[in-house]
CSV table of C-alpha atoms and ligand atoms in Angstrom, one decimal:
chain,number,residue,atom,x,y,z
A,1,UNK,CA,74.4,27.8,5.4
A,2,UNK,CA,74.6,31.6,5.0
A,3,UNK,CA,71.3,33.3,4.7
A,4,UNK,CA,71.9,35.0,1.3
A,5,UNK,CA,73.1,31.8,-0.2
A,6,UNK,CA,69.8,30.1,0.7
A,7,UNK,CA,67.7,32.8,-0.6
A,8,UNK,CA,69.5,32.7,-3.9
A,9,UNK,CA,69.1,29.0,-4.0
A,10,UNK,CA,65.4,29.4,-3.3
A,11,UNK,CA,65.2,31.9,-6.2
A,12,UNK,CA,66.9,29.6,-8.6
A,13,UNK,CA,64.9,26.6,-7.4
A,14,UNK,CA,61.7,28.6,-8.0
A,15,UNK,CA,63.0,29.7,-11.6
A,16,UNK,CA,63.8,26.1,-12.5
A,17,UNK,CA,60.5,24.8,-11.1
A,18,UNK,CA,58.4,27.2,-13.1
A,19,UNK,CA,60.5,26.5,-16.3
A,20,UNK,CA,59.8,22.8,-15.9
A,21,UNK,CA,56.2,23.5,-15.1
A,22,UNK,CA,56.0,25.4,-18.3
A,23,UNK,CA,56.9,22.4,-20.5
A,24,UNK,CA,54.5,19.9,-19.0
A,25,UNK,CA,51.7,18.7,-21.3
A,26,UNK,CA,50.0,16.0,-19.6
A,27,UNK,CA,48.6,14.9,-16.3
A,28,UNK,CA,51.1,12.2,-15.5
A,29,UNK,CA,54.0,14.7,-15.7
A,30,UNK,CA,52.1,17.1,-13.7
A,31,UNK,CA,51.9,14.7,-10.8
A,32,UNK,CA,55.6,13.8,-11.1
A,33,UNK,CA,56.3,17.6,-11.0
A,34,UNK,CA,54.2,18.2,-7.9
A,35,UNK,CA,55.9,15.5,-6.0
A,36,UNK,CA,59.3,16.8,-7.0
A,37,UNK,CA,58.7,20.5,-6.4
A,38,UNK,CA,56.2,20.5,-3.5
A,39,UNK,CA,56.4,17.2,-2.0
A,40,UNK,CA,58.1,16.3,1.3
A,41,UNK,CA,61.6,16.0,-0.1
A,42,UNK,CA,61.5,19.0,-2.5
A,43,UNK,CA,63.9,21.6,-2.0
A,44,UNK,CA,61.5,24.2,-0.5
A,45,UNK,CA,60.0,21.8,2.0
A,46,UNK,CA,63.4,20.7,3.0
A,47,UNK,CA,64.1,24.5,3.8
A,48,UNK,CA,61.2,24.5,6.2
A,49,UNK,CA,62.2,21.3,8.0
A,50,UNK,CA,65.7,22.5,8.5
A,51,UNK,CA,64.7,26.0,9.5
A,52,UNK,CA,65.7,25.1,13.1
A,53,UNK,CA,69.1,24.6,12.0
A,54,UNK,CA,69.6,28.4,10.8
A,55,UNK,CA,70.7,31.1,13.1
A,56,UNK,CA,67.7,32.4,15.0
A,57,UNK,CA,67.8,35.9,13.6
A,58,UNK,CA,67.7,34.5,10.0
A,59,UNK,CA,64.8,32.3,10.5
A,60,UNK,CA,62.0,34.8,9.8
A,61,UNK,CA,63.3,35.9,6.6
A,62,UNK,CA,64.2,32.6,5.3
A,63,UNK,CA,60.8,31.2,6.4
A,64,UNK,CA,58.9,34.0,4.7
A,65,UNK,CA,60.9,33.5,1.5
A,66,UNK,CA,60.2,29.8,1.4
A,67,UNK,CA,56.6,30.5,2.1
A,68,UNK,CA,56.3,32.8,-0.8
A,69,UNK,CA,58.1,30.4,-3.1
A,70,UNK,CA,55.7,27.6,-2.0
A,71,UNK,CA,52.7,29.7,-2.5
A,72,UNK,CA,53.7,30.9,-6.0
A,73,UNK,CA,54.5,27.3,-7.0
A,74,UNK,CA,51.1,26.2,-5.7
A,75,UNK,CA,49.3,29.0,-7.6
A,76,UNK,CA,51.3,28.1,-10.7
A,77,UNK,CA,50.4,24.4,-10.3
A,78,UNK,CA,46.5,25.2,-9.9
A,79,UNK,CA,46.8,27.3,-13.1
A,80,UNK,CA,48.4,24.7,-15.1
A,81,UNK,CA,46.1,22.0,-13.7
A,82,UNK,CA,43.1,24.1,-14.9
A,83,UNK,CA,44.7,24.8,-18.3
A,84,UNK,CA,45.5,21.1,-18.8
A,85,UNK,CA,41.8,20.2,-17.9
A,86,UNK,CA,40.4,22.7,-20.2
A,87,UNK,CA,42.7,21.4,-23.0
A,88,UNK,CA,41.7,17.8,-22.6
A,89,UNK,CA,37.9,18.8,-22.4
A,90,UNK,CA,38.4,20.8,-25.6
A,91,UNK,CA,40.0,17.9,-27.1
A,92,UNK,CA,37.4,15.4,-26.2
A,93,UNK,CA,34.7,17.9,-27.5
A,94,UNK,CA,36.3,17.9,-31.0
A,95,UNK,CA,37.3,14.2,-31.1
A,96,UNK,CA,34.2,12.6,-29.6
A,97,UNK,CA,31.6,14.8,-31.2
A,98,UNK,CA,28.0,13.3,-31.5
A,99,UNK,CA,26.7,13.4,-34.9
A,100,UNK,CA,23.2,14.4,-34.0
A,101,UNK,CA,22.1,14.4,-37.6
A,102,UNK,CA,22.0,10.6,-37.7
A,103,UNK,CA,18.2,9.6,-37.8
A,104,UNK,CA,17.3,7.9,-34.4
A,105,UNK,CA,16.4,4.2,-34.3
A,106,UNK,CA,12.6,3.6,-34.1
A,107,UNK,CA,11.7,1.4,-31.1
A,108,UNK,CA,9.8,-1.6,-32.2
A,109,UNK,CA,6.3,-1.6,-31.0
A,110,UNK,CA,4.9,-4.7,-29.5
A,111,UNK,CA,1.4,-6.0,-30.2
A,112,UNK,CA,-0.9,-8.8,-29.3
A,113,UNK,CA,-0.4,-12.0,-30.8
A,114,UNK,CA,-2.9,-12.6,-33.7
A,115,UNK,CA,-4.4,-15.6,-31.7
A,116,UNK,CA,-5.0,-13.3,-28.7
A,117,UNK,CA,-6.4,-10.6,-30.9
A,118,UNK,CA,-8.9,-13.0,-32.3
A,119,UNK,CA,-9.8,-14.5,-29.0
A,120,UNK,CA,-10.5,-11.1,-27.7
A,121,UNK,CA,-12.8,-10.2,-30.6
A,122,UNK,CA,-14.7,-13.4,-30.1
A,123,UNK,CA,-15.0,-12.9,-26.4
A,124,UNK,CA,-16.1,-9.2,-26.8
A,125,UNK,CA,-18.9,-10.4,-29.0
A,126,UNK,CA,-20.0,-13.2,-26.6
A,127,UNK,CA,-19.7,-10.9,-23.6
A,128,UNK,CA,-22.2,-8.5,-25.6
A,129,UNK,CA,-24.5,-11.6,-25.8
A,130,UNK,CA,-24.5,-12.1,-22.0
A,131,UNK,CA,-21.9,-14.9,-21.7
A,132,UNK,CA,-19.6,-14.7,-18.6
A,133,UNK,CA,-16.0,-15.6,-19.2
A,134,UNK,CA,-15.0,-18.7,-17.1
A,135,UNK,CA,-11.4,-20.1,-17.0
A,136,UNK,CA,-10.6,-23.6,-16.3
A,137,UNK,CA,-7.3,-25.6,-16.2
A,138,UNK,CA,-5.1,-26.6,-19.2
A,139,UNK,CA,-3.7,-29.4,-17.2
A,140,UNK,CA,-6.7,-31.9,-16.6
A,141,UNK,CA,-7.4,-35.2,-15.2
A,142,UNK,CA,-8.6,-38.2,-17.4
A,143,UNK,CA,-11.8,-38.0,-15.4
A,144,UNK,CA,-12.7,-34.4,-16.5
A,145,UNK,CA,-11.3,-34.5,-19.9
A,146,UNK,CA,-13.1,-37.8,-20.8
A,147,UNK,CA,-15.0,-39.8,-18.1
A,148,UNK,CA,-17.4,-37.0,-16.9
A,149,UNK,CA,-18.0,-36.0,-20.6
A,150,UNK,CA,-19.5,-39.5,-21.1
A,151,UNK,CA,-16.2,-40.8,-22.9
A,152,UNK,CA,-15.3,-43.9,-20.7
A,153,UNK,CA,-12.1,-45.8,-21.2
A,154,UNK,CA,-11.9,-47.6,-24.5
A,155,UNK,CA,-14.8,-45.5,-26.0
A,156,UNK,CA,-13.8,-45.1,-29.6
A,157,UNK,CA,-14.2,-41.3,-29.5
A,158,UNK,CA,-11.0,-41.2,-27.4
A,159,UNK,CA,-9.1,-41.8,-30.6
A,160,UNK,CA,-10.2,-38.4,-32.0
A,161,UNK,CA,-9.0,-36.6,-28.8
A,162,UNK,CA,-5.7,-38.3,-28.0
A,163,UNK,CA,-3.3,-36.1,-26.0
A,164,UNK,CA,-0.1,-35.7,-24.3
A,165,UNK,CA,0.0,-37.5,-20.8
A,166,UNK,CA,2.1,-36.3,-17.9
A,167,UNK,CA,4.1,-38.7,-15.8
A,168,UNK,CA,1.4,-38.4,-13.0
A,169,UNK,CA,-1.1,-41.3,-13.9
A,170,UNK,CA,-4.4,-40.0,-15.1
A,171,UNK,CA,-3.2,-36.4,-15.6
A,172,UNK,CA,-2.9,-34.9,-19.2
A,173,UNK,CA,-3.2,-31.9,-21.3
A,174,UNK,CA,-6.8,-31.3,-22.1
A,175,UNK,CA,-7.8,-32.0,-25.7
A,176,UNK,CA,-10.7,-29.5,-25.6
A,177,UNK,CA,-12.2,-26.8,-23.5
A,178,UNK,CA,-15.2,-29.2,-22.7
A,179,UNK,CA,-13.9,-30.3,-19.2
A,180,UNK,CA,-14.4,-26.6,-18.4
A,181,UNK,CA,-18.2,-27.4,-18.7
A,182,UNK,CA,-18.0,-29.7,-15.6
A,183,UNK,CA,-15.9,-27.2,-13.7
A,184,UNK,CA,-18.5,-24.5,-14.5
A,185,UNK,CA,-21.6,-26.5,-13.6
A,186,UNK,CA,-20.0,-27.8,-10.4
A,187,UNK,CA,-19.2,-24.1,-9.5
A,188,UNK,CA,-22.8,-22.8,-10.2
A,189,UNK,CA,-25.3,-25.7,-9.9
A,190,UNK,CA,-28.1,-25.4,-9.4
A,191,UNK,CA,-28.1,-21.7,-10.6
A,192,UNK,CA,-28.6,-21.2,-14.4
A,193,UNK,CA,-25.5,-20.5,-16.2
A,194,UNK,CA,-24.3,-18.9,-19.4
A,195,UNK,CA,-20.6,-19.0,-19.7
A,196,UNK,CA,-17.7,-18.7,-22.4
A,197,UNK,CA,-14.6,-20.9,-21.7
A,198,UNK,CA,-11.6,-19.8,-23.6
A,199,UNK,CA,-8.2,-21.4,-23.6
A,200,UNK,CA,-5.4,-23.5,-24.9
A,201,UNK,CA,-6.0,-27.2,-26.0
A,202,UNK,CA,-3.5,-29.9,-27.0
A,203,UNK,CA,-3.8,-32.9,-29.3
A,204,UNK,CA,-1.5,-35.8,-30.3
A,205,UNK,CA,-2.2,-35.9,-33.8
A,206,UNK,CA,-0.7,-35.4,-37.3
A,207,UNK,CA,0.0,-31.8,-37.8
A,208,UNK,CA,-1.0,-30.2,-41.2
A,209,UNK,CA,-1.9,-26.9,-42.7
A,210,UNK,CA,-5.2,-27.0,-40.8
A,211,UNK,CA,-4.3,-29.0,-37.6
A,212,UNK,CA,-1.8,-28.1,-34.9
A,213,UNK,CA,-0.7,-30.0,-31.8
A,214,UNK,CA,-1.8,-26.9,-29.8
A,215,UNK,CA,-4.7,-24.5,-30.5
A,216,UNK,CA,-7.2,-22.3,-28.7
A,217,UNK,CA,-10.8,-23.1,-28.4
A,218,UNK,CA,-13.8,-21.3,-27.1
A,219,UNK,CA,-16.6,-23.3,-25.4
A,220,UNK,CA,-20.1,-22.0,-24.9
A,221,UNK,CA,-22.4,-23.4,-22.2
A,222,UNK,CA,-25.8,-22.4,-21.1
A,223,UNK,CA,-27.8,-24.4,-18.6
A,224,UNK,CA,-31.2,-23.7,-17.1
A,225,UNK,CA,-34.9,-24.5,-17.2
A,226,UNK,CA,-36.7,-24.8,-20.7
A,227,UNK,CA,-33.6,-24.3,-22.8
A,228,UNK,CA,-34.2,-25.9,-26.3
A,229,UNK,CA,-32.5,-26.6,-29.5
A,230,UNK,CA,-34.1,-23.5,-30.8
A,231,UNK,CA,-32.1,-21.4,-28.2
A,232,UNK,CA,-28.9,-23.1,-29.5
A,233,UNK,CA,-29.6,-22.4,-33.0
A,234,UNK,CA,-30.8,-18.8,-32.5
A,235,UNK,CA,-27.9,-18.0,-30.3
A,236,UNK,CA,-25.2,-19.4,-32.6
A,237,UNK,CA,-26.7,-17.7,-35.6
A,238,UNK,CA,-26.7,-14.4,-33.8
A,239,UNK,CA,-23.1,-15.0,-32.9
A,240,UNK,CA,-22.3,-15.7,-36.5
A,241,UNK,CA,-24.0,-12.5,-37.6
A,242,UNK,CA,-22.3,-10.4,-35.1
A,243,UNK,CA,-18.9,-11.9,-36.0
A,244,UNK,CA,-19.0,-12.2,-39.9
A,245,UNK,CA,-21.8,-9.8,-40.9
A,246,UNK,CA,-25.7,-9.3,-40.7
A,247,UNK,CA,-26.3,-11.1,-43.9
A,248,UNK,CA,-24.0,-14.1,-43.6
A,249,UNK,CA,-25.9,-17.5,-44.1
A,250,UNK,CA,-25.5,-20.3,-41.6
A,251,UNK,CA,-26.5,-24.0,-41.7
A,252,UNK,CA,-26.5,-26.8,-39.3
A,253,UNK,CA,-25.5,-30.4,-40.0
A,254,UNK,CA,-26.1,-33.4,-37.9
A,255,UNK,CA,-23.0,-34.7,-36.0
A,256,UNK,CA,-21.9,-36.8,-33.2
A,257,UNK,CA,-20.3,-35.9,-29.8
A,258,UNK,CA,-20.5,-38.2,-26.8
A,259,UNK,CA,-21.3,-35.2,-24.3
A,260,UNK,CA,-24.2,-33.6,-26.4
A,261,UNK,CA,-27.4,-35.1,-27.8
A,262,UNK,CA,-28.5,-34.2,-30.4
A,263,UNK,CA,-25.1,-32.9,-31.8
A,264,UNK,CA,-24.6,-30.7,-34.8
A,265,UNK,CA,-21.8,-28.8,-36.7
A,266,UNK,CA,-22.4,-25.2,-37.8
A,267,UNK,CA,-21.2,-23.9,-41.2
A,268,UNK,CA,-21.1,-20.3,-42.3
A,269,UNK,CA,-21.1,-19.1,-45.9
A,270,UNK,CA,-17.7,-19.0,-47.4
A,271,UNK,CA,-16.1,-15.6,-46.7
A,272,UNK,CA,-14.1,-15.5,-49.8
A,273,UNK,CA,-16.6,-16.7,-52.6
A,274,UNK,CA,-19.9,-15.7,-50.8
A,275,UNK,CA,-21.2,-19.2,-51.2
A,276,UNK,CA,-20.4,-19.7,-54.9
A,277,UNK,CA,-17.7,-22.2,-54.3
A,278,UNK,CA,-13.8,-21.8,-54.2
A,279,UNK,CA,-10.7,-23.5,-53.3
A,280,UNK,CA,-11.0,-22.1,-49.6
A,281,UNK,CA,-14.3,-24.0,-49.2
A,282,UNK,CA,-13.4,-26.8,-51.2
A,283,UNK,CA,-16.1,-25.7,-53.7
A,284,UNK,CA,-18.9,-26.4,-51.2
A,285,UNK,CA,-19.7,-22.7,-50.5
A,286,UNK,CA,-19.6,-23.4,-46.8
A,287,UNK,CA,-16.9,-23.3,-43.9
A,288,UNK,CA,-17.3,-25.3,-40.7
A,289,UNK,CA,-16.8,-23.1,-37.7
A,290,UNK,CA,-18.0,-25.1,-34.6
A,291,UNK,CA,-19.4,-28.2,-33.1
A,292,UNK,CA,-22.4,-28.0,-30.7
A,293,UNK,CA,-25.4,-29.8,-29.2
A,294,UNK,CA,-27.7,-30.2,-26.4
A,295,UNK,CA,-26.0,-31.1,-23.1
A,296,UNK,CA,-26.1,-34.8,-22.6
A,297,UNK,CA,-28.3,-36.0,-19.6
A,298,UNK,CA,-25.2,-37.8,-18.0
A,299,UNK,CA,-23.0,-34.6,-18.4
A,300,UNK,CA,-25.8,-32.5,-16.7
A,301,UNK,CA,-26.0,-35.0,-13.8
A,302,UNK,CA,-22.1,-35.1,-13.5
A,303,UNK,CA,-22.2,-31.5,-13.3
A,304,UNK,CA,-24.8,-31.5,-10.5
A,305,UNK,CA,-28.0,-30.7,-12.4
A,306,UNK,CA,-31.0,-32.9,-12.4
A,307,UNK,CA,-31.6,-33.6,-16.3
A,308,UNK,CA,-35.3,-34.1,-15.6
A,309,UNK,CA,-35.6,-30.3,-14.6
A,310,UNK,CA,-32.6,-28.7,-16.5
A,311,UNK,CA,-31.4,-28.6,-20.0
A,312,UNK,CA,-28.6,-26.9,-21.7
A,313,UNK,CA,-26.7,-26.3,-24.8
A,314,UNK,CA,-23.0,-26.4,-25.5
A,315,UNK,CA,-20.7,-25.4,-28.4
A,316,UNK,CA,-16.9,-25.5,-29.1
A,317,UNK,CA,-15.1,-23.4,-31.8
A,318,UNK,CA,-11.5,-23.0,-32.7
A,319,UNK,CA,-10.5,-19.4,-33.2
A,320,UNK,CA,-7.3,-20.1,-35.1
A,321,UNK,CA,-9.2,-22.0,-37.7
A,322,UNK,CA,-11.6,-19.1,-38.1
A,323,UNK,CA,-8.6,-16.7,-38.5
A,324,UNK,CA,-7.0,-18.7,-41.1
A,325,UNK,CA,-10.3,-18.7,-43.0
A,326,UNK,CA,-10.9,-15.1,-42.7
A,327,UNK,CA,-7.4,-13.9,-43.6
A,328,UNK,CA,-6.7,-16.7,-46.0
A,329,UNK,CA,-3.8,-18.0,-44.1
A,330,UNK,CA,-2.3,-21.0,-45.9
A,331,UNK,CA,-0.9,-22.8,-42.8
A,332,UNK,CA,-2.2,-22.9,-39.3
A,333,UNK,CA,1.3,-23.7,-38.0
A,334,UNK,CA,2.4,-20.0,-38.6
A,335,UNK,CA,0.6,-19.1,-35.3
A,336,UNK,CA,3.0,-20.9,-33.1
A,337,UNK,CA,6.1,-20.7,-35.4
A,338,UNK,CA,7.3,-17.5,-34.0
A,339,UNK,CA,8.1,-16.0,-37.3
A,340,UNK,CA,7.8,-12.2,-36.9
A,341,UNK,CA,7.0,-11.8,-40.6
A,342,UNK,CA,3.9,-13.5,-40.2
A,343,UNK,CA,2.9,-11.9,-36.8
A,344,UNK,CA,3.5,-8.5,-38.0
A,345,UNK,CA,0.8,-8.7,-40.6
A,346,UNK,CA,-1.9,-8.5,-37.8
B,401,LIG,C1,-14.4,-30.6,-29.8
B,401,LIG,O1,-13.3,-30.4,-29.3
B,401,LIG,C2,-15.7,-30.5,-28.9
B,401,LIG,N1,-15.3,-30.3,-27.5
B,401,LIG,C3,-16.5,-29.3,-29.4
B,401,LIG,C4,-17.8,-29.2,-28.8
B,401,LIG,C5,-18.0,-28.4,-27.6
B,401,LIG,C6,-18.9,-30.0,-29.3
B,401,LIG,C7,-19.3,-28.5,-27.0
B,401,LIG,C8,-20.1,-30.0,-28.7
B,401,LIG,C9,-20.4,-29.2,-27.6
B,401,LIG,P1,-13.5,-31.0,-32.3
B,401,LIG,O2,-12.6,-31.9,-32.1
B,401,LIG,O3,-14.4,-30.9,-33.6
B,401,LIG,O4,-14.8,-30.8,-31.1
B,401,LIG,O5,-12.9,-29.5,-32.2
B,401,LIG,C10,-13.6,-28.2,-32.2
B,401,LIG,C11,-12.9,-27.2,-33.0
B,401,LIG,O6,-11.5,-26.9,-32.5
B,401,LIG,C12,-12.8,-27.5,-34.5
B,401,LIG,O7,-13.9,-27.2,-35.2
B,401,LIG,C13,-11.5,-26.6,-34.8
B,401,LIG,O8,-11.9,-25.4,-35.2
B,401,LIG,C14,-10.6,-26.7,-33.5
B,401,LIG,N2,-9.6,-27.8,-33.7
B,401,LIG,C15,-9.7,-29.1,-33.4
B,401,LIG,N3,-8.5,-29.7,-33.6
B,401,LIG,C16,-7.7,-28.8,-34.0
B,401,LIG,C17,-6.3,-28.8,-34.4
B,401,LIG,N4,-5.5,-30.0,-34.4
B,401,LIG,N5,-5.7,-27.6,-34.8
B,401,LIG,C18,-6.4,-26.5,-34.8
B,401,LIG,N6,-7.7,-26.4,-34.4
B,401,LIG,C19,-8.4,-27.5,-33.9
């Protein structure tokens, strides 16, 4: 091909290419354009590959002209690419604009479960009175939950403390925190002890507004020399004053537990009516808050203490029962019902 013809063709190729580029409005067409006009089989690239076929003296001029066309097309492509990018960014900015005037969503704050709040409050009072916290298992053996607490098989008291049994013979969910007494005694004997045993207990019984199949208890145990019923009364009264107020009245009523002798229940003056009598205290003016007594000699012996030398007292209270009384909650089952409307009130 004559040199002049080729140069003219390059010129018109460049003009057509730039005109086509001008019309492009999106990235997909731009890619197609690049392949057609700067790709291997484009006219300008073909000129390079066929340069060897041209007469030797024409080659520099043709080569230079093709190079300039390619460079100008590449520059135009770069400008167009930038233009399209900017345009699409502007489009996104106007179409996908964030409405920052919308109020944010408040993250929900978590909080302690009311049962745990109450447990911590009671344990803080007991720690202040010198009781050490001692944890014992929720899954227990028949031996610890009953036998060692002076409740042999077929003892009628087992009926009050029926529970859920596992498939392992003799392994059950504890019905009270009292088996922790044996664990604590066997850990510390013959040293004197003063411990608080908190935790979950389970009972196989009819649920009602005041009774659940699971609930927390806190057990108190003190063992040493010369501990008397006077110590038991004084300590529990002091606890009631610290928990419910300096002037709250308490009373002890005789009771029965196989693992204490003598045994008692402690009542506090009704929080709601101040002792006058109302529906919460069933018009008695008193609310029962715990069971207690002097540790039975058999239990002391099972724990590793000589009952001729050592004595002790124990008490067991139900924190959820205390909470329902204090806050006038009509049903104890709300505690484990997972209803956020109830839990949020605490
Ligand atoms: C006992 O469990 C004895 N171990 C307490 C004790 C310890 C006595 C040490 C003497 C010495 P009782 O079954 O009464 O006793 O339970 C104690 C407390 O646990 C009750 O006063 C009550 O507050 C709570 N409680 C018992 N059963 C339930 C239940 N089903 N639902 C909620 N709370 C309960």
